[in-house]
C-alpha atoms as one frame of an Amber mdcrd trajectory, in Angstrom:
protein
 -75.432  -4.794  24.368 -75.645  -4.432  20.524 -74.675  -6.978  18.476 -71.722
  -4.075  17.157 -70.525  -2.770  20.357 -70.179  -6.444  21.407 -68.207  -7.126
  18.472 -65.872  -4.101  18.362 -65.156  -5.508  21.581 -63.423  -8.506  19.910
 -61.846  -6.148  18.002 -58.315  -5.929  19.291 -56.617  -3.083  18.833 -52.584
  -2.161  17.204 -49.990  -0.803  18.235 -47.320   0.541  16.439 -44.402   1.241
  18.579 -41.261   3.198  16.832 -38.094   3.662  18.118 -36.084   5.774  15.747
 -38.218   7.918  12.427 -34.995   8.581  11.435 -35.180  12.202  11.654 -38.637
  11.202   9.139 -36.126   9.713   6.286 -36.840   6.993   4.206 -39.881   4.213
   4.704 -41.087   4.608   8.042 -43.325   6.949   7.950 -45.410   6.255   5.046
 -44.953   2.106   6.283 -46.905   3.215   9.208 -50.331   5.456   7.950 -50.212
   2.261   5.145 -50.268   0.223   8.378 -53.185   2.604  10.629 -55.225   2.115
   6.870 -55.407  -1.360   6.712 -56.044  -1.436  10.171 -58.921   0.814   9.608
 -60.308  -1.261   6.834 -60.600  -3.961   9.473 -62.771  -1.843  11.944 -59.658
  -2.112  14.088 -58.045   0.809  16.889 -54.622   1.638  15.436 -52.476   3.760
  18.265 -49.061   4.946  17.181 -46.438   6.051  19.933 -43.273   7.663  19.062
 -40.321   9.608  20.463 -40.794  12.584  22.093 -39.686  16.289  20.364 -39.434
  14.164  17.119 -39.239  17.430  15.080 -40.855  15.543  12.088 -43.191  17.140
   9.587 -46.238  16.030   8.600 -46.263  13.932  11.753 -49.571  12.424  11.896
 -52.056  13.719  13.427 -53.402  11.202  16.834 -49.445   9.602  17.022 -49.065
   9.759  21.280 -44.896  11.368  20.986 -43.820   9.666  24.760 -41.630   7.180
  23.866 -37.776   7.968  25.239 -35.541   9.645  22.433 -32.890   8.464  23.796
 -30.869   7.591  20.122 -29.935   3.624  21.047 -29.140   3.311  16.826 -25.324
   6.569  16.690 -22.204   5.367  16.990 -20.166   5.941  19.411 -17.435   5.934
  22.951 -16.954   3.538  25.115 -19.419   5.882  27.374 -21.505   6.323  25.424
 -22.215   2.836  25.163 -23.140   2.596  28.956 -24.744   4.994  29.001 -26.767
   2.950  25.687 -27.572   0.173  28.998 -29.380   3.064  30.751 -31.373   4.514
  27.476 -32.006   1.485  26.849 -33.958   1.404  30.132 -35.245   4.492  29.674
 -36.827   2.963  26.526 -38.270   0.550  27.926 -40.009   2.238  30.716 -41.670
   4.826  28.255 -43.209   1.849  26.575 -44.800   0.305  29.218 -46.362   3.554
  30.691 -47.451   3.743  27.362 -48.909   0.229  27.196 -50.294   0.896  31.389
 -51.659   4.081  30.481 -52.680   3.982  27.037 -53.168   0.614  25.961 -53.797
  -2.370  28.578 -57.031  -0.688  30.380 -59.734  -1.095  27.293 -59.064  -4.658
  28.699 -59.220  -6.108  24.959 -57.379  -7.517  22.870 -53.697  -5.372  22.263
 -51.023  -6.367  19.692 -48.210  -4.859  19.563 -46.541  -3.553  16.079 -42.671
  -3.636  15.825 -40.392  -3.176  13.292 -36.648  -1.570  12.132 -35.473  -2.302
  15.437 -31.661  -3.518  16.614 -31.347  -5.451  20.361 -30.983  -2.483  22.759
 -35.247  -1.544  20.753 -35.777  -5.606  21.696 -34.057  -5.952  24.502 -36.547
  -2.298  25.490 -39.713  -3.952  24.255 -38.457  -7.148  26.437 -37.643  -4.917
  29.395 -41.780  -2.686  29.122 -43.132  -6.438  29.020 -41.497  -7.609  32.172
 -43.586  -4.257  33.648 -46.858  -4.283  32.081 -49.708  -7.116  32.670 -49.658
  -9.530  29.296 -52.140 -11.294  29.921 -53.945  -9.016  26.756 -50.756  -8.919
  24.375 -49.092  -9.877  21.462 -46.705  -9.005  20.191 -45.645  -9.135  16.292
 -41.918  -8.476  15.767 -41.126  -8.146  11.773 -37.496  -8.372  11.010 -35.919
  -6.190   7.901 -32.064  -7.612   7.288 -30.550 -10.007   7.418 -30.288 -10.902
  11.679 -28.980 -14.437  10.884 -25.986 -13.127   9.810 -25.241 -10.747  12.841
 -22.727 -11.135  15.408 -25.669 -10.165  17.382 -27.519 -13.366  15.963 -28.044
 -14.960  18.824 -28.703 -12.296  21.325 -31.709 -11.376  19.188 -32.142 -14.788
  18.907 -32.667 -15.199  22.672 -35.027 -12.151  22.575 -36.967 -13.251  20.880
 -37.006 -16.551  23.171 -37.654 -14.056  26.331 -40.186 -12.356  24.285 -41.999
 -15.548  23.058 -42.413 -16.280  26.666 -43.448 -13.330  28.521 -46.308 -13.511
  26.597 -49.317 -15.955  26.551 -48.842 -19.430  24.462 -49.116 -18.517  20.547
 -48.678 -14.568  21.294 -45.757 -14.319  19.150 -45.586 -13.976  15.635 -42.296
 -13.110  13.526 -42.890 -11.095  10.326 -40.869  -9.682   7.510 -40.811  -8.885
   4.304 -39.052 -10.495   2.174 -39.369 -14.477   1.711 -35.563 -14.264   1.105
 -35.104 -13.468   4.826 -38.669 -15.413   5.137 -36.343 -18.419   5.260 -33.346
 -17.705   6.466 -35.142 -16.013   9.295 -37.304 -19.306   9.733 -34.287 -21.300
  10.255 -32.212 -19.420  12.747 -34.970 -18.546  15.628 -36.642 -21.523  14.554
 -39.507 -20.211  14.963 -41.664 -19.477  11.724 -41.200 -15.948   9.802 -44.479
 -14.581   7.451 -43.671 -12.432   4.235 -46.017  -9.414   5.068 -46.879  -7.118
   1.909 -44.990  -3.607   1.391 -48.024  -0.994   1.596 -47.093   2.096   1.239
 -47.631   2.086  -3.128 -49.701   5.012  -2.906 -47.062   5.883  -5.731 -49.289
   4.347  -8.297 -51.377   7.254  -8.078 -48.508   9.462  -8.860 -47.190   8.593
 -12.055 -47.018  10.814 -14.820 -47.556   9.660 -18.603 -44.338   9.774 -19.948
 -43.993  10.958 -23.980 -41.695   9.833 -25.784 -39.218  12.587 -26.167 -35.372
  12.343 -26.825 -34.450  12.876 -22.834 -34.553   9.896 -20.928 -34.394  11.283
 -16.752 -32.846   8.488 -13.945 -33.364   9.104 -10.612 -30.691   7.700  -7.696
 -33.241   8.241  -4.606 -33.309   8.440  -1.519 -30.259   9.776   0.808 -26.379
   8.989  -0.703 -25.382   5.689   1.127 -21.942   3.482   0.353 -24.550   0.112
  -0.187 -26.559   1.458  -1.790 -24.522   2.352  -4.755 -22.512   5.877  -3.478
 -19.207   5.266  -5.873 -21.111   3.481  -8.975 -22.964   6.741  -8.674 -19.939
   8.376  -8.942 -18.581   6.867 -11.652 -21.008   7.541 -14.150 -20.682  10.797
 -13.136 -16.704  11.179 -13.956 -17.686   9.660 -17.539 -17.308  11.897 -20.481
 -18.577  10.871 -23.836 -21.335  10.361 -26.331 -23.083   7.962 -24.783 -24.218
  10.409 -22.022 -26.023  12.416 -24.669 -30.243  13.379 -24.120 -29.501  11.530
 -20.401 -30.493  13.170 -17.293 -29.506  12.117 -13.866 -31.042  13.863 -10.793
 -29.671  12.838  -7.031 -29.396  13.944  -4.019 -27.614  17.103  -3.062 -25.525
  15.554  -0.011 -24.634  13.587  -3.005 -21.642  16.246  -3.846 -21.860  14.774
  -6.766 -20.066  16.884 -10.299 -20.632  16.960 -13.376 -18.509  16.892 -15.832
 -17.860  17.720 -19.232 -19.714  16.586 -22.436 -21.178  14.314 -19.275 -24.102
  13.294 -18.352 -26.399  16.699 -17.515 -26.616  16.633 -12.967 -29.296  17.564
 -11.991 -28.460  18.357  -6.997 -32.684  17.586  -5.378 -32.940  17.960  -1.894
 -31.740  15.692  -0.435 -35.059  15.141   2.200 -38.251  15.242   0.465 -41.513
  16.090   0.694 -43.855  12.847   0.149 -45.272  14.997  -2.306 -41.350  15.583
  -4.374 -40.858  12.118  -3.739 -44.148  11.324  -5.993 -43.110  14.037  -8.375
 -40.211  12.969  -9.573 -40.557   9.649  -9.246 -43.185  10.765 -12.351 -41.298
  11.980 -14.158 -38.167   9.323 -14.065 -38.502   7.132 -16.975 -35.261   4.895
 -15.162 -34.855   4.541 -11.175 -30.629   3.742 -10.835 -30.835   1.379  -7.806
 -26.996   0.190  -7.471 -27.602  -1.341  -4.347 -24.453  -3.329  -2.612 -25.449
  -7.277  -3.058 -24.294  -8.232   0.698 -26.093  -5.857   2.018 -29.151  -5.990
  -0.358 -28.557  -9.758  -0.887 -32.519 -10.632   1.172 -33.285  -6.622   2.255
 -36.045  -5.498   0.802 -36.317  -1.751  -1.442 -39.651   0.198  -0.875 -38.573
   2.634  -3.753 -38.106  -0.899  -5.979 -41.413  -1.961  -4.469 -42.967   1.706
  -5.324 -40.899   1.973  -8.852 -42.395  -1.141 -10.415 -45.898  -0.118  -9.310
 -45.326   3.214 -10.667 -44.568   1.237 -13.390 -41.055   2.368 -13.791 -37.939
   1.040 -15.102 -35.370  -0.095 -12.550 -31.721  -1.121 -12.794 -30.794  -3.253
 -10.574 -27.305  -5.204  -9.521 -27.461  -9.288  -8.954 -27.320 -11.305  -6.146
 -29.837  -8.477  -4.396 -33.703  -8.616  -2.984 -34.714  -7.320  -5.609 -32.584
  -8.756  -9.118 -34.565 -12.162  -7.133 -37.757 -10.384  -8.284 -36.924  -9.232
 -11.317 -35.999 -12.567 -12.604 -39.513 -14.732 -11.577 -40.977 -12.487 -13.676
 -38.517 -12.954 -16.763 -36.274  -8.757 -15.781 -33.043 -10.283 -16.521 -31.961
  -7.540 -18.801 -32.297  -4.966 -16.364 -30.039  -7.188 -13.401 -27.028  -4.939
 -14.916 -22.996  -4.985 -14.174 -22.666  -1.773 -13.149 -18.538  -0.980 -13.771
 -18.247   0.385 -17.488 -20.116   3.494 -17.209 -20.423   3.053 -21.088 -21.613
  -0.170 -21.248 -24.167   0.941 -18.199 -25.572   4.661 -20.835 -25.232   2.349
 -23.726 -28.547  -0.282 -21.919 -29.636   2.364 -20.097 -31.393   2.882 -24.050
 -31.364   0.021 -25.316 -34.262  -1.368 -22.264 -36.018   2.228 -22.640 -36.490
   1.590 -26.187 -37.761  -1.975 -25.762 -41.100  -2.657 -25.551 -40.901  -7.064
 -24.143 -39.022  -5.590 -21.342 -41.920  -2.863 -21.285 -44.920  -5.365 -21.232
 -42.984  -7.555 -19.174 -43.017  -3.942 -16.037 -46.159  -4.018 -16.470 -46.873
  -7.380 -16.226 -44.981  -7.219 -12.876 -46.896  -4.387 -11.881 -50.170  -5.801
 -12.056 -48.267  -8.305  -9.889 -47.502  -6.108  -7.376 -49.805  -4.536  -7.261
 -52.406  -7.781  -6.012 -49.949  -7.826  -3.107 -48.102  -5.292  -1.683 -50.937
  -3.026  -1.441 -53.276  -2.216   1.604 -56.018  -4.076   1.280 -53.883  -6.691
   1.250 -51.596  -6.101   4.092 -55.551  -5.814   5.872 -56.288  -8.960   4.672
 -52.634 -10.851   5.604 -52.889  -9.216   9.038 -56.962 -10.782   9.917 -55.804
 -13.749   9.346 -53.211 -13.638  11.687 -55.236 -12.315  13.913 -57.692 -15.230
  13.885 -55.117 -17.742  13.408 -53.559 -16.220  17.314 -56.691 -16.240  18.609
 -57.701 -19.005  21.071
């Protein structure tokens, strides 16, 4: 056996289990693509398992469509909840079948990576762990929400304990992507929750140099939801006044917003953008509107916000959110605004885009983010976590 071959046998297999692709919306695809890049940098092997018949455009080649496609996240009646028990078993069994056929026979150290999940999906993972040999398995769970505030928080705590119990010593790790969540979840779970970067930051390569023309393009990106500020944006769209002159607002067509006379110039675009289309609108925008609901995003991260900073754009955010917490680190309190008065918001936008001091502070934050929120640093932290867990 050559030295390289021997080294290869020591490197782990990294297995991304993705129980719900959300129809390709959000950052699930770019996130795991970036994870794959980090894994490749380390010389590890990356496997990705997703539901079968996913019907997602641009699904990367090599991703295995093998998991049960029953939607455990949908709301429903008592009957639907009964079916969800069957769906949980089906998902757990499909995970176990995949691990038994593709991963465990390789007799190498393997890391199961599980992120963006609800309690039923975590239960399915636990079921899978009882259907496979766990001698060489580690589990890394990445929590994205303030689960410690949910009514079901005790279920997550119990399932964490059972997953850890099913594994060998030092083979269990809790992760998150928010300092605020790390502190809260560590206190609740009584288990160290480490912070990971947000790695899908290729947006920097698509930034368009903005001209100094008078038109200011503001974008409210993503699917329109109340927790992301639909009411606030509707209030802005409904305002009529001279403060809206030379302001363009881009929103998803599914928002069903309608412009008014002497109001902001509204442009509705496709709700579901390709990654290239997403980059295109990011490049054209001067201001990214993120009037996210404070209770929902008090500690929860926003991939769009991270990409906004990486692209050197101007984000406007709500007080008492993770985004505000991040901006305040860099003395950017001017970007944490009160959304109640549309006239004031429009006046602030016109003032902020002309402020060179704010632009300089955003650039300083951008440089800091480039160092932390990147594939290279993600790979570096992954490697450190693995080395810490090696017996």
